Amino acid sequence: MKTHDLPQNAAPIAFTLNGRAAEAAPGETLLQAAQRAGIEVPHLCHKDGLRSPGNCRACVVEIAGERVLAPSCCRSPTPGMVVTTDSPRAAAAQKTVLELLLSDAPDTAALKHDSELAYWAQVAGAKAGRFPFRAAALQDLSHPAMTVNLDACIQCTRCIRACRETQGNDVLGLAFRGGHAQIVFDQNDPLGASTCVACGECVQACPTGAIAPANGAYAHASQKQVDSVCPFCGVGCQLTYHVSDEKIEHVEGIAGPANEGRLCVKGRFGFDYAHSPERLTRPLIRRADAPKDPQSVMRRDWRELFREASWDEALDVAANGFKQVMASTSARGRQGPVAGFGSAKGTNEEAYLFQKLIRTAFDTHNVDHCTRLCHASSVAALMEGLGSAVVTNPLRDVAHADVVLLIGANPAQNHPVGATWIKNAVKQGMKLVLADPRRTELARHSWKHLGFKAGTDVALLNALLHTIVFEGLTGPAYIEAHTLDFALLKQHLVDFSPEAMAPVCGIDAATLREVARAYATAKNAMILWGMGISQHTHGTDNARCLIALSLITGQIGRPGTGLHPLRGQNNVQGASDAGLIPMVLPDYQKVGDVHAREKAEHLWHLPPGTLRSESGLTVVEIIDAAHRREIRAMLIQGENPAMSDPDATHAREALAGLDHLVVQDIFLTETASLADVVLPATAWPEKTGSVTNTDRCVQLGRKAVRAPGEAMADAWITEQLARRLGLAWDYGIAADGTATEDAHGGVGAVFEEMRAMMPSIAGLSWARLQREGAVTYPVTSESDPGHPVVFTDGFPTASGRATLVGANVTPPAEVPDATFPMVLITGRQLEHWHTGSMTRRSGVLDAIEPGPVVSLHTTTAQRLGLPAGALAQVRSRRGAVALPVRLDDAMPLDTAFIPFAYAEAAANLLTNPALDPVGKIAELKYCAVDVRPAKEPAPV
């Protein structure tokens, strides 16, 4: 063992290990030191990343001068210590412990092919049968994702520590005494009836298969393993696909920068959507006898609406339809008659090619994606105030914060692995302030829960700002050096005292002042927010207030501080960076900037002056223009506006009324059912490309399995369409989603062109990404390691300073009245994601949450005469749905919550399309509804 192999910045401790000189770092255990020296020591209760309790005693070693053997997993060396791991005494003890454990779990290799107990028994020469077997325990098969086999349990407690200490879920425990002791879920409930959220951390921690995937995937070795990135939320967890016969059998988390091996129920058990029998496998063209019906977009057999076609025919029909619309001058609006919706569920390269295609083939900036329905107002406020729309600090920086303000977000449901870092930080002393009208899961971990009245965010935040400013809690030096317009903000805040705002937001003045003081005086304070902040007509104002909080206190530019709008889909950040926005080119270069347009024209080999200088239309504006027949054709890649757009009936009518609609997707979604041409694409595990998570970390997703039938990669489809539309593209993208390690062609060539336009990733070559797998931008050169924390010494504005902008209290666009007396809030669930097109085709996820519900407080439900499970009709000015009631006392009174993943009760049939005037985002988080018992299901 050499000193340079030790952990960095550690003074080595010299000791003797198995007769040889060795060194260890302070705090390093004997087991870790032995492992670094290449010495195998049996161990079962120890697992990297978990606290080691030393309870299995399989790792005991002999220490000279000590009477008893010592567990090496929780004993550290001291100077001069003499340690022997394989002495006759230590070896006999290790063997005996393993034989005793074999009596508890005789055949773990049948449950888990790489059983650690079986492995160490073989290494130590331990034999089963020396001790009598314990009576067999019953299986627990009550959960769709996991199975429990307690006859394989050795009570190492790794599952308990993984559940409690890593994930912070507190479900697993050890119950009873002596020989009756066993691992239990909650109060010895069946797993399927417990509070388990199926993160599977216990499955990954278990050394014997006592807790394992329900599909039996651990019983045999996979044929190959492929490291990649999770295809769901913006946290960007790295994982390994275990594949046999071109099928993903199970998934394990690996030590990625965002997750350190952790996963959630979607990332661990939701992979089977890729193998769904509903996958599209051949191009489809609408049948002449199948008119588009916006009232009938539910799942249907594709044969009712389409006929199969070859790729050549389908691409020709798709391209010719666009050409015909472009040739029809009578159909042109001020931005042209064609628009495109790209996807935040694909790769950066796909997003880049898509926006390039729309801009160059159709002479328009009418290109947008789901960020318009998620964080457009956050982006607008950040660009206005800071000159950049990126998150300032990674999510894991909560570990360095003393106070965290979490507002308008529910990470336990929407960013579950991110929530684990928050829970871990709370256990280390961080104060969590949760501001949300609902009492969500993290409320029990919070120092303060501010259950404010829905829609009154600005009132609450202005009260915090007022307190900080007028109690002298600001950072004057920071304000003077790094901000503009503080005097204007101070004048604006005069009338927004906590006493004045308390009746508006519903939080008492004393609590508002206490929270403001804690945030302002903390050494490090951080703000996290979600769509509960952004999806309002005053969403930009909400974000302006949060930015001001950070700036006037100097809580920015250091670890544990800053502003982090949590990105919803896996590549919202990357798709936005790549230019899938109507007012900016890649890297947020404004289309009105002549130099930015000239740079793009040069790189794209376009004649000077080709690109328009005026911004395109946004998502909702495009749908409205289609309804007015100004937009006559659309290309939609991996988005589902028939489900995701507000006032979904209006959106479906607009889509059905298009002269030409081409959809690229992996399933016949509600949107695809209204298309003229449907092009079957590859799922995330079927292609290679880069993706950027909520932390600005660019990561590499790798192809793990073949796509079914004739499904092709989105990037290939885009290139083929471009060629048929007259563009001389020659990237040589592989149809099957593969990518070479060099950048001479294919996806690598696209990445290199993309970074040539994007200063933020200028130093991140395709070769470097292949080599390192994950790099956080900005990264200016090949030697630049990347910068997780930005704005450490200023802002990317003309003055180098950030601008403080005040916000007035304005009500939502639609408030309750006598006809619609309640408030509707919409959002995601833990098990389902976005519009459900992927997760509802996962057998495990759909089994856990198979249908829609409306959540109501018990008191509200009793007043309405709606017991649990009763069918309720929820009606707004735009539509109605019928769905069962779920009682939830975390809900505010007279408020309903509906997840938007269910087509049979689509929440967006109800939501309000009113737009934030700056961010052009719809008020999806608030509208007025009437809730009452349903006599029969409402029309969908």
PDB file of N, CA, C and O in Angstrom, residues 477-498:
ATOM      1  N   ALA A 477     -22.812  45.279   2.119  1.00  0.00           N
ATOM      2  CA  ALA A 477     -21.615  45.219   1.276  1.00  0.00           C
ATOM      3  C   ALA A 477     -21.905  44.467  -0.016  1.00  0.00           C
ATOM      4  O   ALA A 477     -21.469  44.889  -1.103  1.00  0.00           O
ATOM      5  N   TYR A 478     -22.649  43.383   0.089  1.00  0.00           N
ATOM      6  CA  TYR A 478     -22.976  42.615  -1.110  1.00  0.00           C
ATOM      7  C   TYR A 478     -23.901  43.426  -2.018  1.00  0.00           C
ATOM      8  O   TYR A 478     -23.717  43.462  -3.239  1.00  0.00           O
ATOM      9  N   ILE A 479     -24.891  44.039  -1.440  1.00  0.00           N
ATOM     10  CA  ILE A 479     -25.826  44.861  -2.221  1.00  0.00           C
ATOM     11  C   ILE A 479     -25.073  45.950  -2.973  1.00  0.00           C
ATOM     12  O   ILE A 479     -25.297  46.192  -4.165  1.00  0.00           O
ATOM     13  N   GLU A 480     -24.157  46.618  -2.291  1.00  0.00           N
ATOM     14  CA  GLU A 480     -23.409  47.717  -2.896  1.00  0.00           C
ATOM     15  C   GLU A 480     -22.525  47.230  -4.036  1.00  0.00           C
ATOM     16  O   GLU A 480     -22.418  47.878  -5.089  1.00  0.00           O
ATOM     17  N   ALA A 481     -21.923  46.057  -3.867  1.00  0.00           N
ATOM     18  CA  ALA A 481     -20.960  45.574  -4.853  1.00  0.00           C
ATOM     19  C   ALA A 481     -21.600  44.826  -6.012  1.00  0.00           C
ATOM     20  O   ALA A 481     -21.046  44.817  -7.118  1.00  0.00           O
ATOM     21  N   HIS A 482     -22.767  44.215  -5.795  1.00  0.00           N
ATOM     22  CA  HIS A 482     -23.247  43.251  -6.784  1.00  0.00           C
ATOM     23  C   HIS A 482     -24.678  43.450  -7.275  1.00  0.00           C
ATOM     24  O   HIS A 482     -25.161  42.645  -8.080  1.00  0.00           O
ATOM     25  N   THR A 483     -25.395  44.492  -6.818  1.00  0.00           N
ATOM     26  CA  THR A 483     -26.794  44.630  -7.230  1.00  0.00           C
ATOM     27  C   THR A 483     -27.107  46.044  -7.713  1.00  0.00           C
ATOM     28  O   THR A 483     -26.369  46.991  -7.452  1.00  0.00           O
ATOM     29  N   LEU A 484     -28.236  46.144  -8.379  1.00  0.00           N
ATOM     30  CA  LEU A 484     -28.785  47.422  -8.833  1.00  0.00           C
ATOM     31  C   LEU A 484     -30.197  47.579  -8.288  1.00  0.00           C
ATOM     32  O   LEU A 484     -30.910  46.598  -8.088  1.00  0.00           O
ATOM     33  N   ASP A 485     -30.609  48.814  -8.042  1.00  0.00           N
ATOM     34  CA  ASP A 485     -31.991  49.191  -7.747  1.00  0.00           C
ATOM     35  C   ASP A 485     -32.468  48.760  -6.362  1.00  0.00           C
ATOM     36  O   ASP A 485     -33.670  48.540  -6.149  1.00  0.00           O
ATOM     37  N   PHE A 486     -31.549  48.660  -5.395  1.00  0.00           N
ATOM     38  CA  PHE A 486     -31.992  48.324  -4.045  1.00  0.00           C
ATOM     39  C   PHE A 486     -32.901  49.408  -3.480  1.00  0.00           C
ATOM     40  O   PHE A 486     -33.890  49.107  -2.792  1.00  0.00           O
ATOM     41  N   ALA A 487     -32.596  50.652  -3.748  1.00  0.00           N
ATOM     42  CA  ALA A 487     -33.424  51.743  -3.213  1.00  0.00           C
ATOM     43  C   ALA A 487     -34.849  51.650  -3.720  1.00  0.00           C
ATOM     44  O   ALA A 487     -35.816  51.889  -2.974  1.00  0.00           O
ATOM     45  N   LEU A 488     -34.996  51.307  -4.991  1.00  0.00           N
ATOM     46  CA  LEU A 488     -36.343  51.151  -5.554  1.00  0.00           C
ATOM     47  C   LEU A 488     -37.074  49.988  -4.894  1.00  0.00           C
ATOM     48  O   LEU A 488     -38.271  50.073  -4.606  1.00  0.00           O
ATOM     49  N   LEU A 489     -36.357  48.888  -4.660  1.00  0.00           N
ATOM     50  CA  LEU A 489     -36.982  47.745  -4.005  1.00  0.00           C
ATOM     51  C   LEU A 489     -37.408  48.101  -2.585  1.00  0.00           C
ATOM     52  O   LEU A 489     -38.515  47.753  -2.154  1.00  0.00           O
ATOM     53  N   LYS A 490     -36.547  48.811  -1.869  1.00  0.00           N
ATOM     54  CA  LYS A 490     -36.882  49.196  -0.497  1.00  0.00           C
ATOM     55  C   LYS A 490     -38.131  50.062  -0.466  1.00  0.00           C
ATOM     56  O   LYS A 490     -39.027  49.856   0.376  1.00  0.00           O
ATOM     57  N   GLN A 491     -38.218  51.010  -1.365  1.00  0.00           N
ATOM     58  CA  GLN A 491     -39.402  51.870  -1.429  1.00  0.00           C
ATOM     59  C   GLN A 491     -40.649  51.057  -1.748  1.00  0.00           C
ATOM     60  O   GLN A 491     -41.726  51.281  -1.176  1.00  0.00           O
ATOM     61  N   HIS A 492     -40.485  50.099  -2.649  1.00  0.00           N
ATOM     62  CA  HIS A 492     -41.612  49.257  -3.041  1.00  0.00           C
ATOM     63  C   HIS A 492     -42.140  48.431  -1.866  1.00  0.00           C
ATOM     64  O   HIS A 492     -43.353  48.188  -1.753  1.00  0.00           O
ATOM     65  N   LEU A 493     -41.255  48.002  -0.966  1.00  0.00           N
ATOM     66  CA  LEU A 493     -41.627  47.078   0.099  1.00  0.00           C
ATOM     67  C   LEU A 493     -42.264  47.739   1.317  1.00  0.00           C
ATOM     68  O   LEU A 493     -42.705  47.039   2.230  1.00  0.00           O
ATOM     69  N   VAL A 494     -42.354  49.042   1.327  1.00  0.00           N
ATOM     70  CA  VAL A 494     -42.842  49.761   2.510  1.00  0.00           C
ATOM     71  C   VAL A 494     -44.199  49.244   2.972  1.00  0.00           C
ATOM     72  O   VAL A 494     -44.443  49.056   4.173  1.00  0.00           O
ATOM     73  N   ASP A 495     -45.085  48.990   2.050  1.00  0.00           N
ATOM     74  CA  ASP A 495     -46.464  48.640   2.413  1.00  0.00           C
ATOM     75  C   ASP A 495     -46.680  47.134   2.617  1.00  0.00           C
ATOM     76  O   ASP A 495     -47.821  46.699   2.809  1.00  0.00           O
ATOM     77  N   PHE A 496     -45.609  46.349   2.580  1.00  0.00           N
ATOM     78  CA  PHE A 496     -45.781  44.886   2.628  1.00  0.00           C
ATOM     79  C   PHE A 496     -45.249  44.299   3.934  1.00  0.00           C
ATOM     80  O   PHE A 496     -44.553  43.293   3.944  1.00  0.00           O
ATOM     81  N   SER A 497     -45.596  44.908   5.032  1.00  0.00           N
ATOM     82  CA  SER A 497     -45.156  44.392   6.327  1.00  0.00           C
ATOM     83  C   SER A 497     -45.821  43.040   6.600  1.00  0.00           C
ATOM     84  O   SER A 497     -46.896  42.730   6.056  1.00  0.00           O
ATOM     85  N   PRO A 498     -45.217  42.203   7.454  1.00  0.00           N
ATOM     86  CA  PRO A 498     -45.869  40.940   7.823  1.00  0.00           C
ATOM     87  C   PRO A 498     -47.262  41.147   8.405  1.00  0.00           C
ATOM     88  O   PRO A 498     -48.170  40.337   8.156  1.00  0.00           O
TER      89      PRO A 498
END
